[in-house]
PDB file of C-alpha atoms and ligand atoms in Angstrom:
ATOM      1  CA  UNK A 121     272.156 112.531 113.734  1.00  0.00           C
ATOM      2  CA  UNK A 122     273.232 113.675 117.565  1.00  0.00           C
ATOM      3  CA  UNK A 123     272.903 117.445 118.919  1.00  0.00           C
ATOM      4  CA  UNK A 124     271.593 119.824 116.482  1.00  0.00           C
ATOM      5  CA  UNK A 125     272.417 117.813 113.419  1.00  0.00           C
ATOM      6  CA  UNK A 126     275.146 120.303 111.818  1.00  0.00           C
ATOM      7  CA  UNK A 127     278.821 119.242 111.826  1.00  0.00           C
ATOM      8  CA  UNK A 128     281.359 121.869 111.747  1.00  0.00           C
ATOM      9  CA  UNK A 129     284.733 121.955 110.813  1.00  0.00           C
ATOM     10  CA  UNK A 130     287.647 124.585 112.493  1.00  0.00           C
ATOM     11  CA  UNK A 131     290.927 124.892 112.175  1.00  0.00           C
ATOM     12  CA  UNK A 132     293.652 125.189 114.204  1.00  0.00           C
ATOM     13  CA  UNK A 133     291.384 124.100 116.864  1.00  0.00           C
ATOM     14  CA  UNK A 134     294.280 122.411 119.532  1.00  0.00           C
ATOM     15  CA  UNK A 135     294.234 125.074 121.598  1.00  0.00           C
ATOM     16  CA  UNK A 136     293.841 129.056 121.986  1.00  0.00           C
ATOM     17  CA  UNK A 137     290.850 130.718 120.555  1.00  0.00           C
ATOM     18  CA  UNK A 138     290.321 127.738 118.068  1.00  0.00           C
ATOM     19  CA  UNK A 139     289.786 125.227 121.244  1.00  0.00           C
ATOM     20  CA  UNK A 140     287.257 127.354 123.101  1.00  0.00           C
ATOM     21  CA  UNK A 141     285.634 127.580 119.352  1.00  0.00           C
ATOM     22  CA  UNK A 142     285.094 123.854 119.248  1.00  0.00           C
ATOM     23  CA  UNK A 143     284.386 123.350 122.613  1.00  0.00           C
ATOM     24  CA  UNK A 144     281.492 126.591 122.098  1.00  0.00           C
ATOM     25  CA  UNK A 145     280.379 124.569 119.096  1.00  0.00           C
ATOM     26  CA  UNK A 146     280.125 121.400 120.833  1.00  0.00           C
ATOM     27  CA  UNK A 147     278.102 122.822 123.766  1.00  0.00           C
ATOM     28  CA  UNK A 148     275.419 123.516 121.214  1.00  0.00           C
ATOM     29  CA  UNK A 149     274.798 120.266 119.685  1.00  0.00           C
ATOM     30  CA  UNK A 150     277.476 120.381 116.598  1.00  0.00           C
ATOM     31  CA  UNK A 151     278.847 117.467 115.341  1.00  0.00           C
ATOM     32  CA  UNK A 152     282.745 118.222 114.693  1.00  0.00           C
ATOM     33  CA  UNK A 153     286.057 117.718 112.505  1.00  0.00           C
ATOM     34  CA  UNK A 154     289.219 119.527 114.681  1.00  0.00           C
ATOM     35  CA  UNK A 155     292.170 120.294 112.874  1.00  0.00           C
ATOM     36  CA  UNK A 156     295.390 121.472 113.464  1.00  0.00           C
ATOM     37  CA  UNK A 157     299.035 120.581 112.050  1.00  0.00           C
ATOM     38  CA  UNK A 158     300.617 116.975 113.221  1.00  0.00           C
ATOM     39  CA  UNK A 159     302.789 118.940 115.818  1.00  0.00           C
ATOM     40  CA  UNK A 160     299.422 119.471 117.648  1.00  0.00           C
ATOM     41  CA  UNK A 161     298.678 115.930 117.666  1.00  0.00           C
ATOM     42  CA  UNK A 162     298.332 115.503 121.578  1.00  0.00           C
ATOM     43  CA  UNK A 163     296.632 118.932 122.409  1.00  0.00           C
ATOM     44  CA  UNK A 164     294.173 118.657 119.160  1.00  0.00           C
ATOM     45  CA  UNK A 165     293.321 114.919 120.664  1.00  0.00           C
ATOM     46  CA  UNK A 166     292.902 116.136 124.420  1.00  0.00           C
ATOM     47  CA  UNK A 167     290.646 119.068 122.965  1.00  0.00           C
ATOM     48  CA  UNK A 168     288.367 116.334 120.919  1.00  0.00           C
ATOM     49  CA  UNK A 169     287.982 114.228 124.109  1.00  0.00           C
ATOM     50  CA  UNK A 170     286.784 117.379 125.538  1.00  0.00           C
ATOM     51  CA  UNK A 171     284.539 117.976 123.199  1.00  0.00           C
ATOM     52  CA  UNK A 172     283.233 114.546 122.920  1.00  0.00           C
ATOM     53  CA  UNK A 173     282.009 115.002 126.858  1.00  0.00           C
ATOM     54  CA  UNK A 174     279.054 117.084 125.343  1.00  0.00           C
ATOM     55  CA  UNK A 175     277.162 114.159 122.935  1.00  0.00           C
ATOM     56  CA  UNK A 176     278.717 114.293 119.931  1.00  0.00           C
ATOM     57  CA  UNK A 177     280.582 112.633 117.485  1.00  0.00           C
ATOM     58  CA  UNK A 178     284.228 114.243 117.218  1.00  0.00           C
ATOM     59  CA  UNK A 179     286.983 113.883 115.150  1.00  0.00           C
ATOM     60  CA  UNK A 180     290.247 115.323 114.577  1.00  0.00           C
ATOM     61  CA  UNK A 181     292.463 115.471 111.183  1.00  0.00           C
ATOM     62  CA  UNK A 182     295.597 116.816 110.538  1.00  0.00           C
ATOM     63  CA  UNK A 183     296.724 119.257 107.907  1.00  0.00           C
ATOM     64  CA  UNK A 184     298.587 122.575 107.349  1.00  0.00           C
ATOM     65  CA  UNK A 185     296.038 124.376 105.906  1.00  0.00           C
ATOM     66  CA  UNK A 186     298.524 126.222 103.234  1.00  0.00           C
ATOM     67  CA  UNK A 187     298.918 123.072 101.870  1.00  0.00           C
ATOM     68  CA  UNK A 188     296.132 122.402  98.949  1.00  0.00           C
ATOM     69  CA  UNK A 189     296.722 118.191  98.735  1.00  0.00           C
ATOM     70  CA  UNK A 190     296.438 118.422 102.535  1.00  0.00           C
ATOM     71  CA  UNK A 191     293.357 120.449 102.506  1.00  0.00           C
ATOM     72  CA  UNK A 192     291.931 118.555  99.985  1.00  0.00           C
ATOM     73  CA  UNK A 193     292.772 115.024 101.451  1.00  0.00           C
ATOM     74  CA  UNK A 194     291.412 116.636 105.367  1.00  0.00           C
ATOM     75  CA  UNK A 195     287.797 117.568 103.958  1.00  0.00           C
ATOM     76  CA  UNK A 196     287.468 114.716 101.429  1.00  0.00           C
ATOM     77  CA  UNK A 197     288.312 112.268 105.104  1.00  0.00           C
ATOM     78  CA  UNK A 198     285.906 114.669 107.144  1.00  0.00           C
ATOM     79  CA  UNK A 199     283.323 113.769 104.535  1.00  0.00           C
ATOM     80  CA  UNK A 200     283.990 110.080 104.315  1.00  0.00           C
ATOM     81  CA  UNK A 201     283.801 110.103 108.021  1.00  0.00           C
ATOM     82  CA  UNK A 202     281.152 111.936 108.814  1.00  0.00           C
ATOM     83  CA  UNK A 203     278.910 112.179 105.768  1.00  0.00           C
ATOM     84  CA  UNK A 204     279.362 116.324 105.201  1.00  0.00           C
ATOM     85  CA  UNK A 205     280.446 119.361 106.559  1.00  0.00           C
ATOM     86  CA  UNK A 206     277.471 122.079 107.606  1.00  0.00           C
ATOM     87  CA  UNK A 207     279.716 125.363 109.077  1.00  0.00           C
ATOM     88  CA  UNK A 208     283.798 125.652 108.902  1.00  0.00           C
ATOM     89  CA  UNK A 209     285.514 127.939 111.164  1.00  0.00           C
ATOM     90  CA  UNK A 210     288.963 129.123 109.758  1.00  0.00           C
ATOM     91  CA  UNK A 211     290.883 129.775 112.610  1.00  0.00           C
ATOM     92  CA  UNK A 212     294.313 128.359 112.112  1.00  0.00           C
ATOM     93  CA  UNK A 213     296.921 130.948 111.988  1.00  0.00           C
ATOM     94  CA  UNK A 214     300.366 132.408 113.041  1.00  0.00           C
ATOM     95  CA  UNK A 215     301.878 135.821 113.940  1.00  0.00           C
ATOM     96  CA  UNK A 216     305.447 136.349 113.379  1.00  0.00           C
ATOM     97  CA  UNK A 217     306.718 140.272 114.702  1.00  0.00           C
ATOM     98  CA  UNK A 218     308.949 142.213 113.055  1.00  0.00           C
ATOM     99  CA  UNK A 219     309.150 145.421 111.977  1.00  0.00           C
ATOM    100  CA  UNK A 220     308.513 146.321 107.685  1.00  0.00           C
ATOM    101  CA  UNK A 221     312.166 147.594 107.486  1.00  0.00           C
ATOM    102  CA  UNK A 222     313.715 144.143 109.218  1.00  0.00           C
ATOM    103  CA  UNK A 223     310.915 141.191 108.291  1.00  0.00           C
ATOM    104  CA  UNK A 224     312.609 138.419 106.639  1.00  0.00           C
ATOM    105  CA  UNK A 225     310.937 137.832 103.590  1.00  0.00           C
ATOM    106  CA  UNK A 226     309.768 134.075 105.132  1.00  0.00           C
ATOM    107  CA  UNK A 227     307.752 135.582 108.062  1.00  0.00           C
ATOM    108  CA  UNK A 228     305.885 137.558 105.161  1.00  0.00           C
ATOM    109  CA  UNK A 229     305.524 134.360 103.077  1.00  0.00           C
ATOM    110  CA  UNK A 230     304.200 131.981 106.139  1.00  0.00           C
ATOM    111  CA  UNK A 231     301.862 134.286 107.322  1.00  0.00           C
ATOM    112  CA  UNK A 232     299.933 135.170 103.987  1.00  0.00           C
ATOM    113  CA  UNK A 233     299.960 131.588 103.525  1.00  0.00           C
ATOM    114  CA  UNK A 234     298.785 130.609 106.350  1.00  0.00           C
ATOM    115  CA  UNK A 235     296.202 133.610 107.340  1.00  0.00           C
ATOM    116  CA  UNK A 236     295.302 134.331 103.783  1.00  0.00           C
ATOM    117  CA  UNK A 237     296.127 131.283 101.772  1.00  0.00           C
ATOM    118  CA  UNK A 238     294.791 129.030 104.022  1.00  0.00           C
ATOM    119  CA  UNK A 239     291.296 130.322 104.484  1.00  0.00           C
ATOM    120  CA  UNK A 240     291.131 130.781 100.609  1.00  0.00           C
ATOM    121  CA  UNK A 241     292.281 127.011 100.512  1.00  0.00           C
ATOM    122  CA  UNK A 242     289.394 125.480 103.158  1.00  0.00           C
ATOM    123  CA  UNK A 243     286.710 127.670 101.556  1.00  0.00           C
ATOM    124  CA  UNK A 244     287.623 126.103  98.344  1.00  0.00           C
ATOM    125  CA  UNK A 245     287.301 122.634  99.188  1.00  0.00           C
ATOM    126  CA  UNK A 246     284.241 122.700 101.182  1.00  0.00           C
ATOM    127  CA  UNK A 247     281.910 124.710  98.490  1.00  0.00           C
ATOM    128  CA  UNK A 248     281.159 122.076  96.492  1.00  0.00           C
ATOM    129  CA  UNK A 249     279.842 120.020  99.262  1.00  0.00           C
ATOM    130  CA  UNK A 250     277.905 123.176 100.652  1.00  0.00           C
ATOM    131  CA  UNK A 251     277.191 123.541  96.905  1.00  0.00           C
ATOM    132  CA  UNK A 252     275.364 119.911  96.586  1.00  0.00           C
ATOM    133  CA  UNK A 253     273.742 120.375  99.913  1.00  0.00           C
ATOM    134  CA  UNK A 254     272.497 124.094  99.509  1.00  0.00           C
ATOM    135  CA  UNK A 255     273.528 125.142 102.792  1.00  0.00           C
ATOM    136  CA  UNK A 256     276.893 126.427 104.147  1.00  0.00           C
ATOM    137  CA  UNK A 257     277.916 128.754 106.894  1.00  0.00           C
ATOM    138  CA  UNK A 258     281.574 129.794 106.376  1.00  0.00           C
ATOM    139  CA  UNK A 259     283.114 132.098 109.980  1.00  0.00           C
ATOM    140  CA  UNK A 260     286.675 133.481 109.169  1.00  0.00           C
ATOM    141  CA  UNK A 261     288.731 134.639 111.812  1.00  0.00           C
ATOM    142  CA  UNK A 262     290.387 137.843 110.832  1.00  0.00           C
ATOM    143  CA  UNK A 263     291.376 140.782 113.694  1.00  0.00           C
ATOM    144  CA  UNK A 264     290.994 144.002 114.642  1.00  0.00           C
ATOM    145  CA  UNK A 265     294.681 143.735 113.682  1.00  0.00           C
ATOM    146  CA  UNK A 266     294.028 143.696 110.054  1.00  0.00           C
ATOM    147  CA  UNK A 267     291.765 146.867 110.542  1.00  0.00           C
ATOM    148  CA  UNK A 268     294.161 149.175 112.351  1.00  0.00           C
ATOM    149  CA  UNK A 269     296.899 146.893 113.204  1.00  0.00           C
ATOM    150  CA  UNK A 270     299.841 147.870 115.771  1.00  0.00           C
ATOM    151  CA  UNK A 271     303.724 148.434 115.206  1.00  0.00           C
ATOM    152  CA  UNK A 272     306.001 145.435 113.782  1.00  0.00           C
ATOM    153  CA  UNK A 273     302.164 143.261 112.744  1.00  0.00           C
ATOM    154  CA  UNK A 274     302.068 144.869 109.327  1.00  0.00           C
ATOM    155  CA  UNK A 275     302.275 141.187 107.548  1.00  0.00           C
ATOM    156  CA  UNK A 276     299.930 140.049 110.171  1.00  0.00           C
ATOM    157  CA  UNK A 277     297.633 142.958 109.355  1.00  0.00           C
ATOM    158  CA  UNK A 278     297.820 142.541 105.997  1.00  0.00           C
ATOM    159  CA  UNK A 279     296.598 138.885 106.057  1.00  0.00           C
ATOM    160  CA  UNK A 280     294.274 139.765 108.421  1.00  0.00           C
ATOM    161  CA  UNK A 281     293.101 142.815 105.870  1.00  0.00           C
ATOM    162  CA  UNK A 282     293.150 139.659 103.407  1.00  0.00           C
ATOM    163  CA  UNK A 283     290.918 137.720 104.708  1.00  0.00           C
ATOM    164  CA  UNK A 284     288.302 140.251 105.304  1.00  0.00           C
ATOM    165  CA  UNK A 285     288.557 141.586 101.548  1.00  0.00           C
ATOM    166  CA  UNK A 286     288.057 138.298 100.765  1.00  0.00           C
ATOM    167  CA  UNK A 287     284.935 137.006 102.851  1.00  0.00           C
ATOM    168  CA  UNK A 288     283.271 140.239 101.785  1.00  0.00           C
ATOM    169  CA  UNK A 289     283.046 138.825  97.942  1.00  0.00           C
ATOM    170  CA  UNK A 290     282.959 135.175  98.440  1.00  0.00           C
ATOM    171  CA  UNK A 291     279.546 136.353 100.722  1.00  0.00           C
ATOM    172  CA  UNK A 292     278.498 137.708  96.955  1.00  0.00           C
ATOM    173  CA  UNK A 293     279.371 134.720  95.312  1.00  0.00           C
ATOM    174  CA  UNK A 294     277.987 132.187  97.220  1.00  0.00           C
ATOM    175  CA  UNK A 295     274.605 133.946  98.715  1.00  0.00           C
ATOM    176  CA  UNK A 296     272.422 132.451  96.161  1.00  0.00           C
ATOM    177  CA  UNK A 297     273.702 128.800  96.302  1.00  0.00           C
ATOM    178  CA  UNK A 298     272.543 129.558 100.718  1.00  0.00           C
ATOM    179  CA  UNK A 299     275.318 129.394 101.906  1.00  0.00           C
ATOM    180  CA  UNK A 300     276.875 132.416 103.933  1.00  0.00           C
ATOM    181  CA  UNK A 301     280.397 134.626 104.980  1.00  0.00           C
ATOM    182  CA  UNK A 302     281.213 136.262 107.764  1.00  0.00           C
ATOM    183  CA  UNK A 303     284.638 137.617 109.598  1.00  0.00           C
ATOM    184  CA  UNK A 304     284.966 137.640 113.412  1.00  0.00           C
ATOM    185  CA  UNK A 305     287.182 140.344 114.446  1.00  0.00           C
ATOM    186  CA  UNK A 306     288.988 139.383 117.784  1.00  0.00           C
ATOM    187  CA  UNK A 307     290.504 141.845 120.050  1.00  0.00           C
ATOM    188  CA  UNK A 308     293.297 141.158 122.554  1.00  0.00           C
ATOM    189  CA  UNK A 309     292.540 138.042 123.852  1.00  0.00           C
ATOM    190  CA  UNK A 310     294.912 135.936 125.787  1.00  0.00           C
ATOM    191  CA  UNK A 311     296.194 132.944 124.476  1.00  0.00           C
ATOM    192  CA  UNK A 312     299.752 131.897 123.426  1.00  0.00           C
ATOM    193  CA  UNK A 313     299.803 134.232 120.541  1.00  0.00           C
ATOM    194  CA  UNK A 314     298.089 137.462 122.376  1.00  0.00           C
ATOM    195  CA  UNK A 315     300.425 136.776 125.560  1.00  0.00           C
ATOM    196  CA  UNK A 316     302.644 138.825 122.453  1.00  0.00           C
ATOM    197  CA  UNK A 317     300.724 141.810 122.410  1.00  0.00           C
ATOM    198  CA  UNK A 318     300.257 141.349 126.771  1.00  0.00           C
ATOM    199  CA  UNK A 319     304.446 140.613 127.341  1.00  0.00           C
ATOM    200  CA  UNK A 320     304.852 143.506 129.862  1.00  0.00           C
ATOM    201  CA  UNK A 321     302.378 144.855 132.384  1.00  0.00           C
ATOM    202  CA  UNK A 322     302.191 147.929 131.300  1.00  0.00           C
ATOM    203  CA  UNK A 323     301.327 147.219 127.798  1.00  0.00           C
ATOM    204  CA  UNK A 324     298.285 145.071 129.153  1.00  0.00           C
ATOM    205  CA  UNK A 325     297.003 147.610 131.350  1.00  0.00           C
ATOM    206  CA  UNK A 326     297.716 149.878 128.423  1.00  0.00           C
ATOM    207  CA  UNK A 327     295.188 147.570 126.227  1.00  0.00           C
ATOM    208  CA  UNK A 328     292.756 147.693 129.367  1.00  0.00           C
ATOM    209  CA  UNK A 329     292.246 151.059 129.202  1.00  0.00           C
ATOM    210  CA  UNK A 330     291.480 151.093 125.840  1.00  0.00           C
ATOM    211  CA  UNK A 331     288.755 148.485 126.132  1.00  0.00           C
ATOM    212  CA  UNK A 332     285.413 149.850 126.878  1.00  0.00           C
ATOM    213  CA  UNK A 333     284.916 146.487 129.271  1.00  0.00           C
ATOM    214  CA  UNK A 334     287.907 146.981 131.187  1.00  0.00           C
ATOM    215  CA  UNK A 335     289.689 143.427 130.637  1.00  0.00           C
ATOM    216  CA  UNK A 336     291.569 141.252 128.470  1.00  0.00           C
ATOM    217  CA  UNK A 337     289.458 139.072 126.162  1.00  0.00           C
ATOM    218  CA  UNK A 338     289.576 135.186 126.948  1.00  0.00           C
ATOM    219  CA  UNK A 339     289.331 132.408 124.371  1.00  0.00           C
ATOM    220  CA  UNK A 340     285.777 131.967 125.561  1.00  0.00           C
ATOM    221  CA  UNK A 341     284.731 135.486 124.928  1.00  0.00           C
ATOM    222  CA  UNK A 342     285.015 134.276 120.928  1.00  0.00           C
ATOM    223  CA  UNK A 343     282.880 131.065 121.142  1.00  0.00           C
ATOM    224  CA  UNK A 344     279.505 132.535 121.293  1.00  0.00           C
ATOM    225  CA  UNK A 345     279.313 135.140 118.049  1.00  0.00           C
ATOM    226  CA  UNK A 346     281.021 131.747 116.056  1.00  0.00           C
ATOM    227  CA  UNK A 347     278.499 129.906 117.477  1.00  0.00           C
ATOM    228  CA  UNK A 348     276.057 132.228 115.736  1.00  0.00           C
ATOM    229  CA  UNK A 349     277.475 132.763 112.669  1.00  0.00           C
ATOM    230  CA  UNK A 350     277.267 128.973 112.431  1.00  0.00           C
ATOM    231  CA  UNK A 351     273.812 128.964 113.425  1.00  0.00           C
ATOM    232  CA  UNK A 352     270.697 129.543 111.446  1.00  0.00           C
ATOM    233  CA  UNK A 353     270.021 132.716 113.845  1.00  0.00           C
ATOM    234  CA  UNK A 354     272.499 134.010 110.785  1.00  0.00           C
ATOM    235  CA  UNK A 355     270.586 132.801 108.169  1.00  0.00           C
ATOM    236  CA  UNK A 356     269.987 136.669 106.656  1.00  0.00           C
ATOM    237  CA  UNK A 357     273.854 137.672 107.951  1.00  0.00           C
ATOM    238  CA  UNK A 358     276.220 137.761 105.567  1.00  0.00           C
ATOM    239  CA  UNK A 359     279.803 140.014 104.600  1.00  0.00           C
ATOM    240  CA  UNK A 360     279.646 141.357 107.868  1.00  0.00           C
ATOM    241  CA  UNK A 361     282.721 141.478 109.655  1.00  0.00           C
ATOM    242  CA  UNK A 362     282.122 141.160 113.960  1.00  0.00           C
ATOM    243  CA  UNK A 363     284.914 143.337 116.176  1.00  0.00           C
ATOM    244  CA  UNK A 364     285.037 140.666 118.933  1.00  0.00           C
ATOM    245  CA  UNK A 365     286.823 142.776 121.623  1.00  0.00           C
ATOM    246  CA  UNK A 366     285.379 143.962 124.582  1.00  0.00           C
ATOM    247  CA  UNK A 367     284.897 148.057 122.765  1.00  0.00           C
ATOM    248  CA  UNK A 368     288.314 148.820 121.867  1.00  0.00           C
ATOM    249  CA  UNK A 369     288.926 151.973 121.269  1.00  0.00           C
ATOM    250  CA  UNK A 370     291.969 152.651 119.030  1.00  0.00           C
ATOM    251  CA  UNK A 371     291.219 156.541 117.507  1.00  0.00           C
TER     252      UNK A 371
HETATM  253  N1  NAD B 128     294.961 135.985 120.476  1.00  0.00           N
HETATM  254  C1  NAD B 128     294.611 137.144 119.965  1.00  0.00           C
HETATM  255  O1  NAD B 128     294.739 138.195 120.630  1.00  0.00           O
HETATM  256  C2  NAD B 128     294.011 137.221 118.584  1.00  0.00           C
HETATM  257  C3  NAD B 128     293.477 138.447 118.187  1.00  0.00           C
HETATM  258  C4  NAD B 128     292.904 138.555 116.928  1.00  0.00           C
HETATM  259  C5  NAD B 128     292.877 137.452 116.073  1.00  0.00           C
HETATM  260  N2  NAD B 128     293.401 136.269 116.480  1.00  0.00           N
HETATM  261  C6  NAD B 128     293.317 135.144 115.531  1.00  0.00           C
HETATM  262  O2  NAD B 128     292.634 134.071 116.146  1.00  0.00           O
HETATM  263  C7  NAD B 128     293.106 132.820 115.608  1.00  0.00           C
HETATM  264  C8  NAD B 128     293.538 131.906 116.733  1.00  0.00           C
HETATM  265  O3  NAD B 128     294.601 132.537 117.446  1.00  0.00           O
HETATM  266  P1  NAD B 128     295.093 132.122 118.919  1.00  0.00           P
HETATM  267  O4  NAD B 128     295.330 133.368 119.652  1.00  0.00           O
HETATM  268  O5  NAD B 128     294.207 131.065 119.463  1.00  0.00           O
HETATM  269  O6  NAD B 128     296.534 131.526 118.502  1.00  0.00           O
HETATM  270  P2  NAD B 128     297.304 130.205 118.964  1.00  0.00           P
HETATM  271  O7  NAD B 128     298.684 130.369 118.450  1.00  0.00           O
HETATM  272  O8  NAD B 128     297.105 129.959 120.409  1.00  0.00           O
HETATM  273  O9  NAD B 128     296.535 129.055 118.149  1.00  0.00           O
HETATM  274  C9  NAD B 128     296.609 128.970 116.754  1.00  0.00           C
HETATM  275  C10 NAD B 128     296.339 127.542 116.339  1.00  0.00           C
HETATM  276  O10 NAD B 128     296.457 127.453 114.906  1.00  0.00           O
HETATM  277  C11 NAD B 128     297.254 126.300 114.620  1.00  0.00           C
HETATM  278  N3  NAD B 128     297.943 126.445 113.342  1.00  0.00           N
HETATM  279  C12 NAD B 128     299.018 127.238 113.070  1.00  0.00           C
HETATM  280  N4  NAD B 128     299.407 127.054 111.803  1.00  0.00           N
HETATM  281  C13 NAD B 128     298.569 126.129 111.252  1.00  0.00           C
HETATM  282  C14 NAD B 128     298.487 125.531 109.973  1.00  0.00           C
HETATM  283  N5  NAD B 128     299.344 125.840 109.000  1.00  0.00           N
HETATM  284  N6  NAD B 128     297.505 124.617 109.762  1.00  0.00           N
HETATM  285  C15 NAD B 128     296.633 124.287 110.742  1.00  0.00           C
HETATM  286  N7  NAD B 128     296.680 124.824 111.991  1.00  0.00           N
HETATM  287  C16 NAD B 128     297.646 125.737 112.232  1.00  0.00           C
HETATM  288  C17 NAD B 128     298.249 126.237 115.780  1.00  0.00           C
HETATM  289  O11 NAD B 128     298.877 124.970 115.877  1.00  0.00           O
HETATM  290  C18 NAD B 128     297.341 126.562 116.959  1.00  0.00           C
HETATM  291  O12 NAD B 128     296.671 125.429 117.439  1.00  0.00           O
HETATM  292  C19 NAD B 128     294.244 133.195 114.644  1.00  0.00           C
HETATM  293  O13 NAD B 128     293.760 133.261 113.317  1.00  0.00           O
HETATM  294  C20 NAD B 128     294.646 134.570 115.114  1.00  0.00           C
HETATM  295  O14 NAD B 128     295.280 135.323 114.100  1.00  0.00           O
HETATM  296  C21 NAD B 128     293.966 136.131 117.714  1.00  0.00           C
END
C-alpha cells in the first residue's frame, strides 16, 4: 500500500470539478481509478499523470456511467487492478438548458440518466465490494441547483433533487454494513459547465453579490470537503448534504 492506503474512485474526473477532485484526493495519499467517457481519453490521461506526481498508483477507465455493462465492466477492472475500491466520488454529469415549455424530451432523458441514473448505477456496483470489506465512503455530487435551481435548469434540478433524495436513504441502508453517504452541494463554480451560468458579466457579478465570499467558486474550492467525506474524519457523517458555495444567498 502507498499514501494513506484507501483507493478512490470518481467520475467524470478529466477535467472541471471532477479533476481538482482527484488531484485533492491524490494530495492526501489516495490511491485512484479516474473515469470519464472515451471522448475524454487525452484530458482523463493528462489528469492521471498529474495525479501520479503525488506517490500513488493511478489509473484511468473509461465508461459512460448510464451505461450498467459499462459500469459493471469499469469497477470489476478497477478491482482486478487495484485489489478494491475504499471511497467513490460520483461526479460525472451534464447540463443541457432549456426552458420546461421548449426541452426536447432527450435533454430530459440524458440528464436523469446521467445525473441520476448514473450515480444510482456506480453505487450499485461498488456495495458489494464495500459490503465484503465493511467499509465504504460514497460522496455524490449534487448542487445547490437541485435545491433552488435557476430558470431553463429544471431537468438539471431535478436530477440534482434526485440524487440527494437518493443518498439520504441509501445512507439508511448501508450505515450498518460501515459504510457511509453524503451529497456535496456546489455553488457557481467555474468550469466549462458553470462558464453557463457566468456567460455575461453581469450575470457573474450578479452571482458575486449573492455570495457571502464575494467570488466565483473554483474547481479547487470542492476538493477539500470530498476529501473529507472520503476520509475517516467522516466516519460518524452520514445523509448530510454539504452547500459547497462560498454562502450563497438565494431568498
Ligand atoms: N460547475 C458548476 O458550477 C457546478 C455547480 C454545481 C454542481 N456541479 C456538478 O459538478 C459535477 C462536475 O461538473 P463540472 O462543472 O466539473 O462539469 P464539466 O462539464 O467541466 O465536467 C464534467 C465531467 O463529467 C464527464 N462526463 C459527462 N458525462 C459522462 C458520462 N456519461 N460518464 C462519465 N463521465 C461523464 C465529462 O466528460 C466531464 O469530464 C457535475 O455533476 C455537475 O453537475 C457543477
Amino acid at each position: 500500500m502507498s499514501g494513506n492506503g484507501r483507493i478512490a474512485l470518481v467520475t467524470g474526473a478529466s477535467r472541471g470539478i471532477g479533476k481538482a477532485i482527484a488531484l485533492g484526493l491524490a494530495t492526501r495519499g489516495f490511491d485512484l481509478v479516474l473515469n470519464d467517457i472515451a471522448a475524454q481519453a487525452a484530458t482523463l490521461q493528462e489528469t492521471a499523470a498529474e495525479a501520479r506526481t503525488h506517490g500513488g498508483r493511478v489509473i484511468a477507465l473509461h465508461a459512460d456511467v448510464s451505461n450498467k455493462a459499462q459500469v459493471q465492466a469499469m469497477v470489476a477492472d478497477a478491482v482486478a487492478q487495484m485489489g478494491t475500491i475504499h471511497a467513490v466520488v460520483n461526479n460525472a454529469g451534464i447540463l443541457r438548458a432549456s426552458d420546461v415549455e421548449n426541452c426536447p424530451e432527450d435533454y430530459w432523458d440524458s440528464v436523469m440518466a446521467i445525473n441520476a441514473k448514473g450515480t444510482f448505477l456506480v453505487v450499485q456496483a461498488v456495495l458489494p465490494i464495500m459490503k465484503a470489506q465493511s467499509y465504504g465512503r460514497i460522496c455524490n455530487i449534487s448542487s445547490i441547483g437541485g435545491k433552488h435551481g435557476a430558470p431553463e435548469q429544471a431537468h438539471y434540478s431535478a436530477s440534482k433533487a434526485a440524487v440527494m433524495g437518493f443518498t439520504r436513504v441509501l445512507a439508511q441502508e448501508v450505515g450498518p454494513l460501515g459504510i457511509t453517504a453524503n451529497c456535496i452541494c456546489p455553488g457557481i463554480i467555474l468550469t466549462d459547465m458553470g462558464r453557463v451560468n457566468l456567460e455575461d458579466a453581469a450575470i457573474r457579478d450578479a452571482w458575486k453579490a449573492k455570495t457571502a465570499m464575494a467570488r466565483i467558486g473554483a474547481p479547487e474550492d470542492v476538493a477539500g470537503p470530498v476529501a473529507f467525506f472520503c476520509s475517516d474524519d467522516s466516519a460518524f457523517v452520514t445523509g448530510q448534504t454539504l452547500n459547497v458555495d462560498g454562502g450563497i444567498v438565494l431568498s
